[in-house]
Short mmCIF file of C-alpha atoms and ligand atoms in Angstrom, two decimals:
data_model
loop_
_atom_site.label_atom_id
_atom_site.label_comp_id
_atom_site.label_asym_id
_atom_site.label_seq_id
_atom_site.Cartn_x
_atom_site.Cartn_y
_atom_site.Cartn_z
CA UNK A 1 4.05 -6.64 13.55
CA UNK A 2 5.39 -7.81 17.20
CA UNK A 3 7.43 -4.98 18.87
CA UNK A 4 9.86 -7.47 20.17
CA UNK A 5 10.38 -9.16 17.04
CA UNK A 6 10.58 -5.98 15.70
CA UNK A 7 13.46 -4.48 18.20
CA UNK A 8 15.28 -7.83 17.87
CA UNK A 9 15.97 -7.03 13.74
CA UNK A 10 16.23 -3.15 13.41
CA UNK A 11 17.90 -3.72 10.24
CA UNK A 12 15.36 -6.68 9.08
CA UNK A 13 15.99 -10.63 8.56
CA UNK A 14 16.58 -11.33 5.11
CA UNK A 15 14.96 -14.92 4.20
CA UNK A 16 17.21 -17.89 4.00
CA UNK A 17 18.34 -18.61 -0.45
CA UNK A 18 16.01 -21.96 -0.72
CA UNK A 19 12.96 -19.82 1.00
CA UNK A 20 13.99 -16.85 -1.39
CA UNK A 21 13.82 -19.17 -4.47
CA UNK A 22 10.65 -20.33 -3.71
CA UNK A 23 8.84 -17.16 -3.60
CA UNK A 24 10.52 -15.73 -6.84
CA UNK A 25 9.26 -18.91 -8.51
CA UNK A 26 5.92 -18.21 -6.99
CA UNK A 27 5.62 -14.88 -9.07
CA UNK A 28 5.42 -13.84 -12.64
CA UNK A 29 7.99 -11.44 -14.29
CA UNK A 30 10.40 -11.10 -11.37
CA UNK A 31 13.76 -11.46 -12.65
CA UNK A 32 12.59 -10.89 -17.01
CA UNK A 33 10.50 -8.98 -18.64
CA UNK A 34 7.61 -10.43 -20.53
CA UNK A 35 9.52 -10.40 -23.51
CA UNK A 36 12.23 -12.29 -21.55
CA UNK A 37 14.32 -9.23 -21.36
CA UNK A 38 16.43 -9.45 -18.16
CA UNK A 39 15.56 -6.35 -16.12
CA UNK A 40 15.47 -5.76 -12.51
CA UNK A 41 11.73 -4.10 -12.06
CA UNK A 42 12.00 -1.67 -8.74
CA UNK A 43 9.04 0.35 -9.44
CA UNK A 44 6.35 -1.95 -7.72
CA UNK A 45 4.69 1.03 -6.09
CA UNK A 46 3.10 1.77 -8.75
CA UNK A 47 1.95 -1.86 -9.75
CA UNK A 48 3.39 -5.11 -7.96
CA UNK A 49 4.86 -8.09 -9.51
CA UNK A 50 1.71 -10.89 -9.78
CA UNK A 51 1.43 -13.84 -8.06
CA UNK A 52 1.63 -17.15 -10.96
CA UNK A 53 -1.56 -18.18 -8.71
CA UNK A 54 -3.21 -14.82 -9.06
CA UNK A 55 -2.88 -14.59 -12.77
CA UNK A 56 -4.26 -17.93 -13.42
CA UNK A 57 -7.36 -17.97 -10.79
CA UNK A 58 -8.53 -14.36 -12.74
CA UNK A 59 -8.30 -16.21 -15.83
CA UNK A 60 -10.30 -19.21 -14.40
CA UNK A 61 -13.00 -17.25 -12.23
CA UNK A 62 -13.39 -14.90 -15.35
CA UNK A 63 -13.78 -17.34 -18.26
CA UNK A 64 -17.24 -18.59 -16.25
CA UNK A 65 -20.13 -16.41 -18.05
CA UNK A 66 -22.82 -17.52 -15.42
CA UNK A 67 -24.38 -14.89 -13.37
CA UNK A 68 -23.52 -14.81 -9.84
CA UNK A 69 -27.47 -14.20 -8.73
CA UNK A 70 -28.89 -17.55 -9.85
CA UNK A 71 -29.66 -20.61 -7.63
CA UNK A 72 -27.43 -22.99 -10.16
CA UNK A 73 -24.25 -25.15 -8.49
CA UNK A 74 -21.75 -22.37 -10.86
CA UNK A 75 -23.89 -19.43 -9.31
CA UNK A 76 -23.18 -20.82 -5.84
CA UNK A 77 -19.70 -21.70 -7.13
CA UNK A 78 -18.63 -18.28 -7.53
CA UNK A 79 -20.89 -16.43 -4.25
CA UNK A 80 -18.80 -18.95 -2.07
CA UNK A 81 -15.69 -17.23 -3.82
CA UNK A 82 -17.26 -14.72 -3.14
CA UNK A 83 -17.45 -14.90 0.45
CA UNK A 84 -14.19 -16.31 0.58
CA UNK A 85 -12.68 -12.94 -0.53
CA UNK A 86 -14.94 -11.02 1.56
CA UNK A 87 -13.65 -13.04 4.45
CA UNK A 88 -10.12 -13.07 3.39
CA UNK A 89 -10.36 -9.56 3.49
CA UNK A 90 -10.81 -9.41 6.83
CA UNK A 91 -8.50 -11.95 7.63
CA UNK A 92 -5.82 -8.88 6.01
CA UNK A 93 -7.11 -6.35 7.93
CA UNK A 94 -8.17 -8.19 10.89
CA UNK A 95 -11.73 -6.82 10.84
CA UNK A 96 -14.94 -8.20 11.85
CA UNK A 97 -18.27 -7.08 10.85
CA UNK A 98 -18.80 -4.51 8.37
CA UNK A 99 -19.46 -4.26 5.28
CA UNK A 100 -16.69 -4.69 1.71
CA UNK A 101 -16.95 -3.19 -1.26
CA UNK A 102 -15.62 -4.14 -4.34
CA UNK A 103 -14.26 -1.40 -6.72
CA UNK A 104 -12.77 -0.68 -10.41
CA UNK A 105 -10.43 1.37 -8.43
CA UNK A 106 -9.29 2.12 -4.76
CA UNK A 107 -9.54 5.56 -5.63
CA UNK A 108 -13.31 5.05 -6.57
CA UNK A 109 -13.91 3.61 -3.51
CA UNK A 110 -11.86 6.41 -1.33
CA UNK A 111 -14.22 8.95 -3.16
CA UNK A 112 -17.28 7.07 -1.84
CA UNK A 113 -16.58 6.52 1.47
CA UNK A 114 -15.45 10.34 2.24
CA UNK A 115 -18.82 11.39 0.04
CA UNK A 116 -21.00 9.13 2.32
CA UNK A 117 -19.27 10.48 5.42
CA UNK A 118 -19.16 14.07 4.59
CA UNK A 119 -22.75 14.35 3.23
CA UNK A 120 -24.07 12.65 5.96
CA UNK A 121 -22.19 13.41 8.97
CA UNK A 122 -22.26 16.58 11.06
CA UNK A 123 -19.21 19.06 11.89
CA UNK A 124 -17.64 21.88 10.62
CA UNK A 125 -14.12 20.78 9.67
CA UNK A 126 -12.32 17.81 7.68
CA UNK A 127 -8.88 16.79 8.61
CA UNK A 128 -6.85 14.99 6.74
CA UNK A 129 -2.39 15.24 5.85
CA UNK A 130 -0.64 16.82 3.19
CA UNK A 131 1.09 13.07 2.15
CA UNK A 132 -2.39 11.55 1.05
CA UNK A 133 -2.49 10.86 -2.50
CA UNK A 134 -5.17 12.62 -4.90
CA UNK A 135 -7.31 10.12 -4.36
CA UNK A 136 -8.27 10.84 -0.61
CA UNK A 137 -6.87 14.50 -0.72
CA UNK A 138 -9.11 16.00 -3.72
CA UNK A 139 -12.33 14.04 -2.44
CA UNK A 140 -11.53 15.53 1.01
CA UNK A 141 -11.58 18.93 -1.13
CA UNK A 142 -14.31 18.41 -3.43
CA UNK A 143 -16.65 17.78 -0.41
CA UNK A 144 -15.45 19.90 2.14
CA UNK A 145 -15.71 22.72 -0.15
CA UNK A 146 -18.94 21.60 -1.64
CA UNK A 147 -20.47 21.32 1.78
CA UNK A 148 -18.82 24.33 3.36
CA UNK A 149 -16.68 22.53 6.05
CA UNK A 150 -13.18 23.99 6.72
CA UNK A 151 -10.40 21.27 5.24
CA UNK A 152 -7.97 21.22 7.58
CA UNK A 153 -4.29 19.54 6.70
CA UNK A 154 -1.40 18.26 8.37
CA UNK A 155 1.95 19.17 7.89
CA UNK A 156 4.79 16.53 6.67
CA UNK A 157 7.80 16.33 8.77
CA UNK A 158 10.57 16.22 6.88
CA UNK A 159 13.00 14.18 9.44
CA UNK A 160 10.67 11.45 9.92
CA UNK A 161 9.23 11.61 5.86
CA UNK A 162 6.09 11.10 7.64
CA UNK A 163 3.37 12.97 9.75
CA UNK A 164 3.56 13.60 13.16
CA UNK A 165 0.73 12.28 15.84
CA UNK A 166 0.42 15.73 17.36
CA UNK A 167 0.16 17.09 14.16
CA UNK A 168 -2.70 15.13 13.30
CA UNK A 169 -4.38 15.65 16.78
CA UNK A 170 -4.11 19.37 16.81
CA UNK A 171 -6.28 20.13 13.95
CA UNK A 172 -9.14 17.12 15.40
CA UNK A 173 -11.85 19.18 17.40
CA UNK A 174 -15.85 17.80 18.83
CA UNK A 175 -16.84 19.56 14.96
CA UNK A 176 -14.60 17.40 13.38
CA UNK A 177 -16.64 15.52 10.91
CA UNK A 178 -13.90 13.24 9.25
CA UNK A 179 -10.37 12.63 9.31
CA UNK A 180 -8.77 10.53 6.39
CA UNK A 181 -5.02 9.85 6.96
CA UNK A 182 -2.77 7.55 4.95
CA UNK A 183 -0.93 4.27 6.44
CA UNK A 184 2.07 4.66 4.81
CA UNK A 185 2.93 7.49 1.97
CA UNK A 186 3.77 6.27 -1.63
CA UNK A 187 6.75 8.75 -1.72
CA UNK A 188 8.71 8.68 1.54
CA UNK A 189 7.86 5.10 2.85
CA UNK A 190 7.26 6.25 6.13
CA UNK A 191 4.53 4.80 7.95
CA UNK A 192 2.49 6.59 10.31
CA UNK A 193 1.41 6.14 14.21
CA UNK A 194 -2.03 4.70 13.50
CA UNK A 195 -2.74 3.30 16.24
CA UNK A 196 -2.01 6.90 18.85
CA UNK A 197 -3.44 8.72 15.51
CA UNK A 198 -6.81 6.84 15.90
CA UNK A 199 -7.26 6.85 19.95
CA UNK A 200 -5.61 10.14 20.63
CA UNK A 201 -8.42 11.64 17.98
CA UNK A 202 -11.10 9.65 19.64
CA UNK A 203 -10.04 11.10 23.05
CA UNK A 204 -10.42 14.41 21.72
CA UNK A 205 -13.98 13.56 19.66
CA UNK A 206 -15.34 9.77 20.49
CA UNK A 207 -17.34 9.07 17.46
CA UNK A 208 -14.98 10.37 15.21
CA UNK A 209 -15.20 8.93 11.68
CA UNK A 210 -12.24 8.22 10.28
CA UNK A 211 -11.14 6.68 7.20
CA UNK A 212 -7.81 4.94 5.95
CA UNK A 213 -5.78 4.68 2.95
CA UNK A 214 -3.84 1.69 2.82
CA UNK A 215 -3.14 1.48 -0.48
CA UNK A 216 0.44 1.44 -0.15
CA UNK A 217 1.10 -0.17 3.33
CA UNK A 218 -1.00 -3.41 2.87
CA UNK A 219 1.69 -5.94 0.94
CA UNK A 220 4.15 -4.30 3.44
CA UNK A 221 3.57 -4.58 6.94
CA UNK A 222 0.64 -5.79 9.20
CA UNK A 223 -2.76 -4.00 9.21
CA UNK A 224 -4.36 -4.65 12.79
CA UNK A 225 -7.91 -3.09 12.92
CA UNK A 226 -8.77 -4.23 16.28
CA UNK A 227 -5.67 -2.01 17.52
CA UNK A 228 -6.88 0.80 14.95
CA UNK A 229 -10.47 0.24 14.61
CA UNK A 230 -11.21 2.97 12.13
CA UNK A 231 -14.61 3.52 9.43
CA UNK A 232 -13.18 2.29 6.01
CA UNK A 233 -9.93 1.50 4.49
CA UNK A 234 -9.07 0.49 1.08
CA UNK A 235 -6.47 -0.89 -0.90
CA UNK A 236 -5.68 -1.68 -4.27
CA UNK A 237 -4.72 -5.97 -5.22
CA UNK A 238 -2.69 -4.25 -8.50
CA UNK A 239 -0.51 -2.89 -5.76
CA UNK A 240 -0.73 -6.13 -3.69
CA UNK A 241 0.77 -8.95 -5.63
CA UNK A 242 -2.76 -9.37 -7.62
CA UNK A 243 -4.20 -7.98 -10.70
CA UNK A 244 -5.44 -4.28 -12.24
CA UNK A 245 -8.64 -3.20 -12.15
CA UNK A 246 -9.84 -3.91 -8.50
CA UNK A 247 -9.96 -2.01 -5.40
CA UNK A 248 -11.02 -3.86 -2.05
CA UNK A 249 -12.22 -1.65 0.70
CA UNK A 250 -13.87 -2.56 4.13
CA UNK A 251 -16.44 -0.40 5.83
CA UNK A 252 -17.65 -0.70 9.43
CA UNK A 253 -21.19 -1.45 10.03
CA UNK A 254 -21.70 2.46 11.09
CA UNK A 255 -20.14 3.85 8.16
CA UNK A 256 -21.50 1.03 5.73
CA UNK A 257 -25.33 2.13 6.29
CA UNK A 258 -24.71 5.99 5.81
CA UNK A 259 -26.94 6.81 2.82
CA UNK A 260 -24.59 6.03 -0.67
CA UNK A 261 -25.27 5.00 -4.33
CA UNK A 262 -27.02 1.85 -4.36
CA UNK A 263 -29.94 0.21 -5.90
CA UNK A 264 -33.17 0.61 -3.45
CA UNK A 265 -34.07 -2.44 -3.31
CA UNK A 266 -30.46 -3.47 -1.67
CA UNK A 267 -29.37 -3.88 2.07
CA UNK A 268 -28.65 -0.66 3.68
CA UNK A 269 -25.11 -1.41 4.47
CA UNK A 270 -24.47 -3.67 0.51
CA UNK A 271 -22.43 -1.37 -1.35
CA UNK A 272 -21.59 -2.94 -4.80
CA UNK A 273 -23.22 -1.54 -7.57
CA UNK A 274 -24.08 -3.14 -10.53
CA UNK A 275 -22.86 -7.07 -11.55
CA UNK A 276 -20.09 -8.49 -8.85
CA UNK A 277 -17.00 -9.75 -10.34
CA UNK A 278 -15.92 -12.54 -8.49
CA UNK A 279 -12.33 -12.64 -10.16
CA UNK A 280 -11.65 -9.89 -7.59
CA UNK A 281 -12.60 -11.93 -4.22
CA UNK A 282 -10.60 -14.74 -6.17
CA UNK A 283 -7.56 -12.96 -6.54
CA UNK A 284 -7.39 -12.07 -3.20
CA UNK A 285 -7.85 -15.27 -1.89
CA UNK A 286 -5.37 -16.17 -3.83
CA UNK A 287 -2.62 -13.57 -2.24
CA UNK A 288 -3.93 -14.04 1.31
CA UNK A 289 -3.44 -17.73 0.44
CA UNK A 290 0.41 -16.63 -0.48
CA UNK A 291 1.07 -14.93 2.23
CA UNK A 292 0.05 -17.81 4.29
CA UNK A 293 2.26 -20.10 2.46
CA UNK A 294 5.43 -17.42 3.72
CA UNK A 295 3.65 -17.55 7.52
CA UNK A 296 3.72 -21.12 7.49
CA UNK A 297 7.69 -21.37 7.19
CA UNK A 298 7.74 -19.09 10.51
CA UNK A 299 4.99 -20.29 12.57
CA UNK A 300 3.50 -23.42 13.76
CA UNK A 301 -0.94 -21.86 13.25
CA UNK A 302 -3.90 -23.42 11.84
CA UNK A 303 -5.47 -20.05 12.45
CA UNK A 304 -5.85 -18.12 9.04
CA UNK A 305 -4.90 -14.68 10.64
CA UNK A 306 -2.33 -16.42 12.15
CA UNK A 307 -0.63 -18.00 9.38
CA UNK A 308 -0.97 -14.22 7.10
CA UNK A 309 0.26 -11.95 10.03
CA UNK A 310 3.93 -14.48 10.47
CA UNK A 311 3.68 -14.19 6.61
CA UNK A 312 3.51 -10.37 6.19
CA UNK A 313 6.05 -10.00 9.23
CA UNK A 314 8.54 -11.80 7.61
CA UNK A 315 7.91 -9.81 4.46
CA UNK A 316 8.18 -6.71 6.27
CA UNK A 317 11.18 -8.06 8.01
CA UNK A 318 13.53 -9.24 4.33
CA UNK A 319 12.42 -5.84 3.01
CA UNK A 320 13.74 -4.17 6.24
CA UNK A 321 16.89 -6.19 4.86
CA UNK A 322 16.74 -4.94 1.46
CA UNK A 323 16.13 -1.33 2.45
CA UNK A 324 19.34 -1.82 4.83
CA UNK A 325 21.58 -2.91 2.14
CA UNK A 326 20.53 0.12 0.12
CA UNK A 327 21.37 2.04 2.47
CA UNK A 328 24.67 0.94 4.19
CA UNK A 329 25.50 -1.34 1.43
CA UNK A 330 26.75 -5.28 1.70
CA UNK A 331 30.06 -6.77 1.81
CA UNK A 332 29.79 -7.07 -2.33
CA UNK A 333 28.41 -3.59 -2.70
CA UNK A 334 28.64 0.07 -1.28
CA UNK A 335 25.42 1.41 0.46
CA UNK A 336 23.72 4.76 -1.56
CA UNK A 337 24.13 6.34 2.30
CA UNK A 338 28.35 7.36 1.18
CA UNK A 339 27.65 6.76 -2.69
CA UNK A 340 29.37 10.29 -3.81
CA UNK A 341 26.94 12.21 -6.12
CA UNK A 342 23.71 10.51 -4.82
CA UNK A 343 21.58 11.82 -2.52
CA UNK A 344 19.15 9.68 -0.56
CA UNK A 345 15.81 11.91 0.77
CA UNK A 346 13.91 11.48 3.77
CA UNK A 347 16.25 8.89 5.19
CA UNK A 348 14.74 8.45 8.64
CA UNK A 349 17.11 6.40 10.78
CA UNK A 350 14.60 3.92 12.43
CA UNK A 351 14.03 1.53 9.40
CA UNK A 352 10.95 0.19 11.43
CA UNK A 353 9.37 3.37 10.64
CA UNK A 354 9.26 2.95 6.99
CA UNK A 355 8.11 0.80 4.37
CA UNK A 356 10.34 -0.52 1.51
CA UNK A 357 10.12 2.84 -0.64
CA UNK A 358 12.59 5.61 -0.77
CA UNK A 359 13.32 8.65 -3.17
CA UNK A 360 16.73 9.57 -4.37
CA UNK A 361 18.53 12.09 -6.43
CA UNK A 362 21.70 12.44 -8.23
CA UNK A 363 24.16 15.55 -7.90
CA UNK A 364 24.82 16.07 -11.53
CA UNK A 365 21.97 14.82 -13.76
CA UNK A 366 17.70 15.00 -12.97
CA UNK A 367 15.16 12.75 -12.10
CA UNK A 368 13.88 12.25 -15.34
CA UNK A 369 17.87 12.11 -16.72
CA UNK A 370 18.33 9.32 -14.39
CA UNK A 371 15.38 7.40 -15.01
CA UNK A 372 16.19 6.90 -18.58
CA UNK A 373 20.07 5.85 -17.59
CA UNK A 374 18.66 2.82 -15.64
CA UNK A 375 15.96 1.69 -18.40
CA UNK A 376 18.99 1.62 -20.35
CA UNK A 377 20.62 -0.69 -17.96
CA UNK A 378 17.51 -2.97 -17.57
CA UNK A 379 16.40 -1.04 -14.07
CA UNK A 380 12.74 0.23 -14.03
CA UNK A 381 12.57 2.61 -11.82
CA UNK A 382 10.63 5.80 -11.95
CA UNK A 383 10.38 9.55 -11.12
CA UNK A 384 8.42 11.58 -8.43
CA UNK A 385 8.91 15.04 -9.75
CA UNK A 386 6.70 18.21 -8.64
CA UNK A 387 5.34 18.46 -11.87
CA UNK A 388 3.01 15.61 -11.82
CA UNK A 389 0.01 15.95 -10.04
CA UNK A 390 0.44 12.28 -8.33
CA UNK A 391 3.86 13.76 -6.14
CA UNK A 392 3.47 17.45 -6.21
CA UNK A 393 1.77 18.80 -3.13
CA UNK A 394 3.68 15.69 -0.93
CA UNK A 395 7.33 16.91 -2.70
CA UNK A 396 6.69 20.12 -2.11
CA UNK A 397 5.73 20.04 2.02
CA UNK A 398 9.25 18.51 2.02
CA UNK A 399 10.49 21.28 0.10
CA UNK A 400 11.62 18.61 -2.75
CA UNK A 401 11.63 19.49 -6.28
CA UNK A 402 11.84 15.36 -7.62
CA UNK A 403 13.07 12.41 -6.47
CA UNK A 404 13.58 9.64 -8.50
CA UNK A 405 11.48 6.69 -6.52
CA UNK A 406 12.69 3.15 -5.90
CA UNK A 407 10.29 0.40 -5.10
CA UNK A 408 11.68 -2.97 -5.15
CA UNK A 409 9.42 -5.89 -3.69
CA UNK A 410 10.07 -8.68 -0.89
CA UNK A 411 10.21 -11.13 -3.95
CA UNK A 412 13.91 -9.75 -4.44
CA UNK A 413 17.44 -11.13 -3.31
CA UNK A 414 20.26 -9.42 -1.49
CA UNK A 415 21.84 -10.22 -5.66
CA UNK A 416 19.36 -8.02 -6.66
CA UNK A 417 19.90 -5.01 -4.11
CA UNK A 418 23.40 -5.54 -4.75
CA UNK A 419 23.36 -5.55 -8.82
CA UNK A 420 20.96 -2.23 -8.22
CA UNK A 421 24.06 -0.81 -6.11
CA UNK A 422 26.26 -1.46 -8.74
CA UNK A 423 23.84 0.17 -11.38
CA UNK A 424 23.38 3.64 -9.01
CA UNK A 425 27.19 3.34 -8.68
CA UNK A 426 28.01 3.74 -12.25
CA UNK A 427 24.92 5.97 -13.55
CA UNK A 428 26.55 8.69 -10.59
CA UNK A 429 29.98 8.22 -11.95
CA UNK A 430 29.37 8.81 -15.50
CA UNK A 431 27.59 11.77 -14.77
CA UNK A 432 30.30 13.62 -13.36
C1 PLP B 501 -1.42 5.41 -1.47
C2 PLP B 501 -2.17 5.59 -2.88
N1 PLP B 501 -3.40 5.37 -2.66
C3 PLP B 501 -4.37 4.88 -3.61
C4 PLP B 501 -4.04 4.81 -4.30
C5 PLP B 501 -5.37 4.55 -5.91
O1 PLP B 501 -5.19 3.61 -6.03
P1 PLP B 501 -6.19 2.95 -7.70
O2 PLP B 501 -4.99 3.23 -8.95
O3 PLP B 501 -6.28 1.48 -7.59
O4 PLP B 501 -7.41 3.88 -7.88
C6 PLP B 501 -2.65 4.66 -5.23
C7 PLP B 501 -2.12 4.15 -6.49
O5 PLP B 501 -1.28 4.67 -6.96
C8 PLP B 501 -1.37 4.47 -3.84
O6 PLP B 501 -0.39 4.95 -4.20
#
């Protein structure tokens, strides 16, 4: 985000009531579940609210039986949908050139990208961080082991909840084959300083290959590959207001032509394997349309990237205001920082360095029990405990055994946060 705008709103900037109503009306199941039961869904890091337009477009486009690789008008229409979606992924990332890879999951794409670099780029070591999702971490371990490379793992910082730039950069040298870094942690919400990481790592090895997992960060903040030129980056539309069954990645020109699984007759930079699903691209376009629509309330621009930047910036500012309210409360509800019996973990002061996601714990009940207590009161949150493969390594790096992960979305209002705070206080009190 523009640093002036960010620093002038250290505690965020909530949407107006009118805009909040419009935002809510564009999403499915924001205040009620699919049975019409009232609920607060605060597990968006596990799968986000869907845009109505995305769900409708998914059904519309997937209902078309035509094969994209034909000469007919419908096939041409599908090709155009695909081309638009590819352009829109570049809009989200501020990318030029390169290849777009549509896969079934973000995890699958990450394994494929790691494999292509690891198998084809020389080097004696591979560098990653302890906070990676298993899709990046396990891919790095697997190929490091298979190819006889040393795997170097940067430690986390329990104060910021992230990984320090120095800690990553000190592991990189001229023999590093690949650096793989998560954009923001899906456990702590901490954003990594991608600009400094890319710049400083390439000062050590100018042609270093860098991959980034942006699954967590993409729906919450700005990505700008002009400032952070990496070789591969993935996102998951189902965590970004879209639909499941889709992972979308972008690769730089040089990474895209590395040998990879592909049909021999396709161009060297082509990554899709088998028949494309045009709905994946149509849904991405709906996501970008929505963020641009939001942006049009704040910026008077015709350029799609400019509108997207305005939209995602205000999503970030609204979410920062929600995070500040969760921590410090509002005029109507006490915040969790001072709530008796409640602990906020990895609670870094500077909210501009955090996505809207946080880990909490209770003095008198464990995380599993807390999740049940929330569910009884119509709130969906989830535990991230050390017995889960999805959180063990990260939690242990912070010296934690478990947290209740709270992940609302910009579709939530201050009133939703206040309701959550009152329920949290009730759970803490009842546990005494
Ligand atoms: C940070 C992060 N990276 C990658 C993934 C994997 O995404 P997918 O479920 O599409 O494979 C997830 C999903 O939980 C995630 O949170």
